[in-house]
């Protein structure tokens, strides 16, 4: 291999990480852990059991993402084992489930209801908000053919989003079915695979481009703001009108949406079958108590229809944020799922009904951080070390706090009080414990509530007033230290 392909790295250049693999600090780690705990708690409450599979699977079990002989890393990160078989880091949590079900056979029992959470890896080009490693949290039912199983996934997904703090109107799970979409494509005479794909891509842009932009893409084509031209699907005006009526039929209650869809796509055999699927799901959602605001039937949902064999659902955050450029953005998709009856058949030749729902934990954690609702940092109480020659006092006080069940540490180093206080702020400490010569002589400790102190300090206008007021600072007898610190910590959680 040439030197140009592997240029020598300076010592400074060695400190770099691969693109698309994020480093995570405590705030994000805690946010993800809280989300996983909350979501899997909902899954368990609905009767699902945990399953953990290996990070690696044999590459030939990954279905559509199977590397070919010339491209062993196409879409996945693959290595060759010592027996010359290709192994790949799992692309999602569903392919390992299909392999597990096939491997266990009839002894597993059906239906099999499992949930799983963990990282997945994709060998794709990274970009803003697009990583090669990220966490997902899935629930799947294998062996249940009825549409009530799909409805259960949808209702459970909505409950999980509510459990993490989403309020009514802040999210929606949109539901469609492949068969209904096939029916409307048939009704406009779209038989060519390229034309059908062009139509799907156009309908997928309804939220972003609006009806007029989608109409252009369904017809002759569209020129965007940059001047670039996208060739359209080439449909006539009548076909465009029918497809727009279909795509816009979901802006109403479930009952009205179903009635609109019956007019727009329910007259072909495939369309009738798809409509029956959605009607069955709507009835089950009503029985499950899924609120209308949480779940919408939306025929414009077209993503994943090459993979799913029936109903498909997409979870979207509706809350908006203002970017640094002053523009308003919607965070968008944070999960989804659908019915995939063909996946296990790859291993067994037997069609096994299956349906599932997945929440993108990494994306959701990032979204909550943008919204200012990430996990609050609960740093340790810091005991300042004011006796540089004998740190034993600070070490002992920190140990006493830990024995009482509090998170605490003694400052390590020989810095003065100001740097130590800055360190405590950087660690998001709820409080610091200060024991100097005066405190030792009196048998007391000084405790500074950093959160309360910061709030009170906002109203102080001079250094003299600050020194006199000592905002958020109390002095207590030595034997009351633990109780005083505990009260501060509990008040901040």
Short mmCIF file of N, CA, C and O in Angstrom, two decimals, residues 38-49 113 115 152 156 159 163:
data_model
loop_
_atom_site.label_atom_id
_atom_site.label_comp_id
_atom_site.label_asym_id
_atom_site.label_seq_id
_atom_site.Cartn_x
_atom_site.Cartn_y
_atom_site.Cartn_z
N UNK A 38 -36.62 3.54 30.83
CA UNK A 38 -38.04 3.89 30.75
C UNK A 38 -38.75 3.11 29.65
O UNK A 38 -39.83 2.55 29.87
N UNK A 39 -38.15 3.08 28.46
CA UNK A 39 -38.80 2.42 27.33
C UNK A 39 -38.90 0.91 27.56
O UNK A 39 -39.96 0.31 27.34
N UNK A 40 -37.82 0.28 28.00
CA UNK A 40 -37.88 -1.16 28.25
C UNK A 40 -38.82 -1.49 29.40
O UNK A 40 -39.42 -2.56 29.43
N UNK A 41 -38.97 -0.55 30.34
CA UNK A 41 -39.95 -0.75 31.41
C UNK A 41 -41.36 -0.85 30.87
O UNK A 41 -42.16 -1.67 31.33
N UNK A 42 -41.68 -0.02 29.87
CA UNK A 42 -42.98 -0.11 29.23
C UNK A 42 -43.12 -1.43 28.48
O UNK A 42 -44.15 -2.12 28.58
N UNK A 43 -42.07 -1.81 27.75
CA UNK A 43 -42.12 -3.08 27.01
C UNK A 43 -42.36 -4.25 27.96
O UNK A 43 -43.16 -5.14 27.66
N UNK A 44 -41.67 -4.28 29.08
CA UNK A 44 -41.84 -5.38 30.04
C UNK A 44 -43.25 -5.38 30.61
O UNK A 44 -43.85 -6.44 30.84
N UNK A 45 -43.79 -4.18 30.86
CA UNK A 45 -45.14 -4.10 31.41
C UNK A 45 -46.17 -4.68 30.44
O UNK A 45 -47.20 -5.21 30.86
N UNK A 46 -45.88 -4.59 29.15
CA UNK A 46 -46.78 -5.15 28.13
C UNK A 46 -46.51 -6.64 27.90
O UNK A 46 -47.10 -7.23 27.00
N UNK A 47 -45.63 -7.23 28.68
CA UNK A 47 -45.43 -8.68 28.61
C UNK A 47 -44.29 -9.15 27.75
O UNK A 47 -44.18 -10.36 27.48
N UNK A 48 -43.40 -8.26 27.31
CA UNK A 48 -42.28 -8.66 26.47
C UNK A 48 -41.09 -9.05 27.35
O UNK A 48 -40.92 -8.52 28.45
N UNK A 49 -40.29 -9.97 26.86
CA UNK A 49 -39.12 -10.43 27.62
C UNK A 49 -37.84 -9.98 26.93
O UNK A 49 -37.79 -9.77 25.72
N UNK A 113 -42.37 -12.94 22.16
CA UNK A 113 -42.41 -11.49 22.35
C UNK A 113 -41.14 -11.06 23.07
O UNK A 113 -40.91 -11.43 24.22
N UNK A 115 -37.96 -7.89 23.73
CA UNK A 115 -37.44 -6.55 23.55
C UNK A 115 -35.92 -6.59 23.66
O UNK A 115 -35.35 -7.52 24.25
N UNK A 152 -51.04 -3.26 18.72
CA UNK A 152 -50.39 -3.29 20.03
C UNK A 152 -49.02 -2.61 19.97
O UNK A 152 -48.65 -1.85 20.87
N UNK A 156 -48.25 0.64 22.16
CA UNK A 156 -47.16 0.51 23.13
C UNK A 156 -46.06 1.54 22.85
O UNK A 156 -45.48 2.13 23.77
N UNK A 159 -47.21 4.78 24.19
CA UNK A 159 -47.11 4.80 25.65
C UNK A 159 -45.66 5.01 26.10
O UNK A 159 -45.40 5.72 27.08
N UNK A 163 -44.20 7.95 28.36
CA UNK A 163 -43.49 7.63 29.60
C UNK A 163 -42.20 8.43 29.74
O UNK A 163 -41.77 8.73 30.86
#
